[in-house]
JSON list of C-alpha atoms in Angstrom, two decimals:
[
{"chain": "K", "resi": 1, "resn": "MET", "atom": "CA", "xyz": [0.06, -0.07, -0.11]},
{"chain": "K", "resi": 2, "resn": "LYS", "atom": "CA", "xyz": [1.30, 3.61, -0.76]},
{"chain": "K", "resi": 3, "resn": "ARG", "atom": "CA", "xyz": [2.08, 5.32, 2.17]},
{"chain": "K", "resi": 4, "resn": "ILE", "atom": "CA", "xyz": [1.93, 9.31, 2.55]},
{"chain": "K", "resi": 5, "resn": "GLU", "atom": "CA", "xyz": [5.65, 10.71, 2.26]},
{"chain": "K", "resi": 6, "resn": "PRO", "atom": "CA", "xyz": [6.32, 11.13, 6.03]},
{"chain": "K", "resi": 7, "resn": "LEU", "atom": "CA", "xyz": [5.30, 7.35, 6.97]},
{"chain": "K", "resi": 8, "resn": "GLN", "atom": "CA", "xyz": [7.66, 5.96, 3.96]},
{"chain": "K", "resi": 9, "resn": "PRO", "atom": "CA", "xyz": [10.71, 5.78, 6.00]},
{"chain": "K", "resi": 10, "resn": "LEU", "atom": "CA", "xyz": [8.86, 4.01, 8.92]},
{"chain": "K", "resi": 11, "resn": "SER", "atom": "CA", "xyz": [7.38, 1.74, 6.47]},
{"chain": "K", "resi": 12, "resn": "LYS", "atom": "CA", "xyz": [10.60, 0.53, 5.03]},
{"chain": "K", "resi": 13, "resn": "GLU", "atom": "CA", "xyz": [11.94, 0.10, 8.45]},
{"chain": "K", "resi": 14, "resn": "HIS", "atom": "CA", "xyz": [8.83, -2.16, 9.46]},
{"chain": "K", "resi": 15, "resn": "HIS", "atom": "CA", "xyz": [10.08, -4.25, 6.28]},
{"chain": "K", "resi": 16, "resn": "LEU", "atom": "CA", "xyz": [13.30, -4.80, 7.98]},
{"chain": "K", "resi": 17, "resn": "SER", "atom": "CA", "xyz": [11.68, -5.52, 11.50]},
{"chain": "K", "resi": 18, "resn": "LEU", "atom": "CA", "xyz": [9.62, -8.24, 9.70]},
{"chain": "K", "resi": 19, "resn": "VAL", "atom": "CA", "xyz": [12.60, -9.99, 8.51]},
{"chain": "K", "resi": 20, "resn": "LEU", "atom": "CA", "xyz": [14.28, -9.46, 11.86]},
{"chain": "K", "resi": 21, "resn": "ALA", "atom": "CA", "xyz": [11.25, -11.22, 13.41]},
{"chain": "K", "resi": 22, "resn": "GLN", "atom": "CA", "xyz": [11.17, -14.11, 11.18]},
{"chain": "K", "resi": 23, "resn": "LYS", "atom": "CA", "xyz": [14.72, -14.66, 11.69]},
{"chain": "K", "resi": 24, "resn": "ALA", "atom": "CA", "xyz": [14.45, -14.50, 15.36]},
{"chain": "K", "resi": 25, "resn": "ILE", "atom": "CA", "xyz": [11.58, -16.94, 15.22]},
{"chain": "K", "resi": 26, "resn": "LYS", "atom": "CA", "xyz": [13.38, -19.31, 12.79]},
{"chain": "K", "resi": 27, "resn": "VAL", "atom": "CA", "xyz": [16.56, -19.22, 15.05]},
{"chain": "K", "resi": 28, "resn": "SER", "atom": "CA", "xyz": [14.68, -19.77, 18.14]},
{"chain": "K", "resi": 29, "resn": "ASN", "atom": "CA", "xyz": [12.94, -22.55, 16.81]},
{"chain": "K", "resi": 30, "resn": "SER", "atom": "CA", "xyz": [16.19, -24.29, 15.83]},
{"chain": "K", "resi": 31, "resn": "ASN", "atom": "CA", "xyz": [17.18, -25.10, 19.34]},
{"chain": "K", "resi": 32, "resn": "ASP", "atom": "CA", "xyz": [20.72, -24.14, 18.35]},
{"chain": "K", "resi": 33, "resn": "LYS", "atom": "CA", "xyz": [21.86, -22.59, 21.52]},
{"chain": "K", "resi": 34, "resn": "GLU", "atom": "CA", "xyz": [25.04, -20.90, 19.67]},
{"chain": "K", "resi": 35, "resn": "ALA", "atom": "CA", "xyz": [22.88, -19.31, 17.05]},
{"chain": "K", "resi": 36, "resn": "ILE", "atom": "CA", "xyz": [20.52, -18.19, 19.35]},
{"chain": "K", "resi": 37, "resn": "ALA", "atom": "CA", "xyz": [23.10, -16.49, 21.58]},
{"chain": "K", "resi": 38, "resn": "GLU", "atom": "CA", "xyz": [24.64, -14.91, 18.35]},
{"chain": "K", "resi": 39, "resn": "MET", "atom": "CA", "xyz": [21.15, -13.59, 17.12]},
{"chain": "K", "resi": 40, "resn": "CYS", "atom": "CA", "xyz": [20.48, -12.17, 20.68]},
{"chain": "K", "resi": 41, "resn": "ARG", "atom": "CA", "xyz": [23.85, -10.51, 20.68]},
{"chain": "K", "resi": 42, "resn": "ASN", "atom": "CA", "xyz": [23.35, -9.07, 17.48]},
{"chain": "K", "resi": 43, "resn": "ILE", "atom": "CA", "xyz": [19.88, -7.72, 18.74]},
{"chain": "K", "resi": 44, "resn": "VAL", "atom": "CA", "xyz": [21.37, -6.24, 21.64]},
{"chain": "K", "resi": 45, "resn": "GLU", "atom": "CA", "xyz": [24.23, -4.43, 19.80]},
{"chain": "K", "resi": 46, "resn": "GLU", "atom": "CA", "xyz": [21.86, -3.19, 16.99]},
{"chain": "K", "resi": 47, "resn": "TYR", "atom": "CA", "xyz": [18.66, -2.46, 18.98]},
{"chain": "K", "resi": 48, "resn": "PRO", "atom": "CA", "xyz": [19.62, 1.06, 20.70]},
{"chain": "K", "resi": 49, "resn": "HIS", "atom": "CA", "xyz": [20.91, 2.33, 17.33]},
{"chain": "K", "resi": 50, "resn": "SER", "atom": "CA", "xyz": [17.95, 1.35, 15.27]},
{"chain": "K", "resi": 51, "resn": "TRP", "atom": "CA", "xyz": [14.64, -0.09, 17.01]},
{"chain": "K", "resi": 52, "resn": "GLN", "atom": "CA", "xyz": [14.62, 2.17, 20.16]},
{"chain": "K", "resi": 53, "resn": "ILE", "atom": "CA", "xyz": [15.09, 5.17, 17.86]},
{"chain": "K", "resi": 54, "resn": "HIS", "atom": "CA", "xyz": [12.27, 3.83, 15.39]},
{"chain": "K", "resi": 55, "resn": "PHE", "atom": "CA", "xyz": [9.85, 3.49, 18.48]},
{"chain": "K", "resi": 56, "resn": "GLN", "atom": "CA", "xyz": [10.62, 6.94, 19.64]},
{"chain": "K", "resi": 57, "resn": "ILE", "atom": "CA", "xyz": [10.04, 8.26, 16.20]},
{"chain": "K", "resi": 58, "resn": "GLU", "atom": "CA", "xyz": [6.68, 6.73, 16.20]},
{"chain": "K", "resi": 59, "resn": "GLU", "atom": "CA", "xyz": [5.61, 7.62, 19.71]},
{"chain": "K", "resi": 60, "resn": "ASP", "atom": "CA", "xyz": [6.85, 11.46, 19.26]},
{"chain": "K", "resi": 61, "resn": "SER", "atom": "CA", "xyz": [5.39, 11.83, 15.66]},
{"chain": "K", "resi": 62, "resn": "ILE", "atom": "CA", "xyz": [2.28, 9.68, 15.82]},
{"chain": "K", "resi": 63, "resn": "PHE", "atom": "CA", "xyz": [1.11, 8.36, 19.22]},
{"chain": "K", "resi": 64, "resn": "TRP", "atom": "CA", "xyz": [1.14, 11.50, 20.87]},
{"chain": "K", "resi": 65, "resn": "ILE", "atom": "CA", "xyz": [-1.43, 12.96, 18.71]},
{"chain": "K", "resi": 66, "resn": "PHE", "atom": "CA", "xyz": [-4.13, 10.58, 20.17]},
{"chain": "K", "resi": 67, "resn": "THR", "atom": "CA", "xyz": [-3.10, 11.25, 23.91]},
{"chain": "K", "resi": 68, "resn": "ASP", "atom": "CA", "xyz": [-5.42, 14.18, 24.24]},
{"chain": "K", "resi": 69, "resn": "PRO", "atom": "CA", "xyz": [-9.19, 13.44, 23.31]},
{"chain": "K", "resi": 70, "resn": "VAL", "atom": "CA", "xyz": [-9.52, 17.46, 23.01]},
{"chain": "K", "resi": 71, "resn": "ASN", "atom": "CA", "xyz": [-7.16, 17.42, 20.05]},
{"chain": "K", "resi": 72, "resn": "GLY", "atom": "CA", "xyz": [-9.55, 15.54, 18.03]},
{"chain": "K", "resi": 73, "resn": "ASP", "atom": "CA", "xyz": [-10.00, 16.35, 14.23]},
{"chain": "K", "resi": 74, "resn": "ALA", "atom": "CA", "xyz": [-13.29, 17.58, 13.10]},
{"chain": "K", "resi": 75, "resn": "ASN", "atom": "CA", "xyz": [-13.08, 15.32, 10.14]},
{"chain": "K", "resi": 76, "resn": "ILE", "atom": "CA", "xyz": [-12.64, 12.24, 12.36]},
{"chain": "K", "resi": 77, "resn": "SER", "atom": "CA", "xyz": [-15.44, 10.89, 14.36]},
{"chain": "K", "resi": 78, "resn": "GLN", "atom": "CA", "xyz": [-15.14, 10.63, 18.25]},
{"chain": "K", "resi": 79, "resn": "GLN", "atom": "CA", "xyz": [-15.35, 6.62, 17.87]},
{"chain": "K", "resi": 80, "resn": "HIS", "atom": "CA", "xyz": [-12.56, 6.69, 15.40]},
{"chain": "K", "resi": 81, "resn": "TRP", "atom": "CA", "xyz": [-10.48, 9.01, 17.45]},
{"chain": "K", "resi": 82, "resn": "GLN", "atom": "CA", "xyz": [-11.06, 6.67, 20.55]},
{"chain": "K", "resi": 83, "resn": "LYS", "atom": "CA", "xyz": [-10.12, 3.41, 18.39]},
{"chain": "K", "resi": 84, "resn": "ALA", "atom": "CA", "xyz": [-6.92, 5.14, 17.37]},
{"chain": "K", "resi": 85, "resn": "ALA", "atom": "CA", "xyz": [-6.08, 6.22, 20.64]},
{"chain": "K", "resi": 86, "resn": "GLN", "atom": "CA", "xyz": [-6.63, 2.81, 22.15]},
{"chain": "K", "resi": 87, "resn": "LEU", "atom": "CA", "xyz": [-4.56, 1.26, 19.39]},
{"chain": "K", "resi": 88, "resn": "CYS", "atom": "CA", "xyz": [-1.77, 3.88, 19.98]},
{"chain": "K", "resi": 89, "resn": "LYS", "atom": "CA", "xyz": [-1.82, 3.00, 23.65]},
{"chain": "K", "resi": 90, "resn": "GLN", "atom": "CA", "xyz": [-1.46, -0.81, 22.87]},
{"chain": "K", "resi": 91, "resn": "LEU", "atom": "CA", "xyz": [1.48, -0.08, 20.43]},
{"chain": "K", "resi": 92, "resn": "GLN", "atom": "CA", "xyz": [3.30, 1.85, 23.13]},
{"chain": "K", "resi": 93, "resn": "GLN", "atom": "CA", "xyz": [2.84, -0.83, 25.57]},
{"chain": "K", "resi": 94, "resn": "GLU", "atom": "CA", "xyz": [4.37, -3.36, 23.12]},
{"chain": "K", "resi": 95, "resn": "HIS", "atom": "CA", "xyz": [7.26, -1.05, 22.46]},
{"chain": "K", "resi": 96, "resn": "GLU", "atom": "CA", "xyz": [7.75, -1.31, 26.34]},
{"chain": "K", "resi": 97, "resn": "ARG", "atom": "CA", "xyz": [7.39, -4.74, 26.26]},
{"chain": "K", "resi": 98, "resn": "MET", "atom": "CA", "xyz": [10.14, -5.14, 23.33]},
{"chain": "K", "resi": 99, "resn": "ASN", "atom": "CA", "xyz": [12.39, -2.90, 25.24]},
{"chain": "K", "resi": 100, "resn": "ALA", "atom": "CA", "xyz": [11.99, -5.14, 28.44]},
{"chain": "K", "resi": 101, "resn": "TYR", "atom": "CA", "xyz": [13.06, -7.94, 25.92]},
{"chain": "K", "resi": 102, "resn": "TYR", "atom": "CA", "xyz": [16.17, -6.24, 24.87]},
{"chain": "K", "resi": 103, "resn": "GLU", "atom": "CA", "xyz": [16.92, -5.62, 28.61]},
{"chain": "K", "resi": 104, "resn": "GLN", "atom": "CA", "xyz": [16.69, -9.34, 29.15]},
{"chain": "K", "resi": 105, "resn": "MET", "atom": "CA", "xyz": [18.82, -10.28, 26.30]},
{"chain": "K", "resi": 106, "resn": "LYS", "atom": "CA", "xyz": [21.42, -7.51, 27.29]},
{"chain": "K", "resi": 107, "resn": "ALA", "atom": "CA", "xyz": [21.58, -9.22, 30.77]},
{"chain": "K", "resi": 108, "resn": "GLY", "atom": "CA", "xyz": [22.18, -12.78, 28.86]},
{"chain": "K", "resi": 109, "resn": "ASP", "atom": "CA", "xyz": [18.59, -14.24, 29.12]},
{"chain": "K", "resi": 110, "resn": "TYR", "atom": "CA", "xyz": [18.22, -15.64, 25.65]},
{"chain": "K", "resi": 111, "resn": "THR", "atom": "CA", "xyz": [15.31, -17.61, 26.36]},
{"chain": "K", "resi": 112, "resn": "ILE", "atom": "CA", "xyz": [12.76, -14.89, 25.22]},
{"chain": "K", "resi": 113, "resn": "LEU", "atom": "CA", "xyz": [14.10, -14.58, 21.42]},
{"chain": "K", "resi": 114, "resn": "ASN", "atom": "CA", "xyz": [10.95, -16.40, 20.13]},
{"chain": "K", "resi": 115, "resn": "ASP", "atom": "CA", "xyz": [8.64, -14.14, 22.14]},
{"chain": "K", "resi": 116, "resn": "PHE", "atom": "CA", "xyz": [10.60, -11.07, 21.03]},
{"chain": "K", "resi": 117, "resn": "GLY", "atom": "CA", "xyz": [10.27, -12.28, 17.18]},
{"chain": "K", "resi": 118, "resn": "VAL", "atom": "CA", "xyz": [6.59, -12.94, 17.56]},
{"chain": "K", "resi": 119, "resn": "LEU", "atom": "CA", "xyz": [5.62, -9.73, 19.10]},
{"chain": "K", "resi": 120, "resn": "LEU", "atom": "CA", "xyz": [7.83, -7.70, 16.77]},
{"chain": "K", "resi": 121, "resn": "LYS", "atom": "CA", "xyz": [6.08, -9.41, 14.04]},
{"chain": "K", "resi": 122, "resn": "GLN", "atom": "CA", "xyz": [2.66, -8.99, 15.30]},
{"chain": "K", "resi": 123, "resn": "HIS", "atom": "CA", "xyz": [3.40, -5.44, 16.27]},
{"chain": "K", "resi": 124, "resn": "THR", "atom": "CA", "xyz": [4.71, -4.30, 12.89]},
{"chain": "K", "resi": 125, "resn": "ARG", "atom": "CA", "xyz": [1.70, -6.00, 11.08]},
{"chain": "K", "resi": 126, "resn": "THR", "atom": "CA", "xyz": [-0.59, -4.15, 13.24]},
{"chain": "K", "resi": 127, "resn": "GLU", "atom": "CA", "xyz": [1.21, -0.65, 12.83]},
{"chain": "K", "resi": 128, "resn": "GLU", "atom": "CA", "xyz": [1.19, -1.29, 9.03]},
{"chain": "K", "resi": 129, "resn": "ARG", "atom": "CA", "xyz": [-2.45, -2.94, 8.62]},
{"chain": "K", "resi": 130, "resn": "GLU", "atom": "CA", "xyz": [-4.23, -0.80, 11.28]},
{"chain": "K", "resi": 131, "resn": "LEU", "atom": "CA", "xyz": [-2.50, 2.38, 12.42]},
{"chain": "K", "resi": 132, "resn": "PHE", "atom": "CA", "xyz": [-0.65, 3.78, 9.20]},
{"chain": "K", "resi": 133, "resn": "PRO", "atom": "CA", "xyz": [-3.86, 3.45, 6.72]}
]
């Protein structure tokens, strides 16, 4: 789906997040402890410089719009506004969960790789299919 220009960079990054999510799930399902550890170390190295920044951009440029119901656009019904606000709240909570998974991996807990991959995949699809349109 064609995105408005300001959302295009985020959508391109979403493609990368889906690739990462699929790889995390696949590696986790392999039960190869070395591959799992390497994947987690790679995520820990990359995460603060890419995904935390991506999440912050979304929170600062999209989610905040729906934090105050008074800011509702006259062209958007109250029901649609509330649905978008609830979706943004859910997505922000998912950002926090992924940040917590990152902290767990950083501390050496690699058992959550599959959970991280599943959440990242579902989260990205929700943003692309529900929020961005």
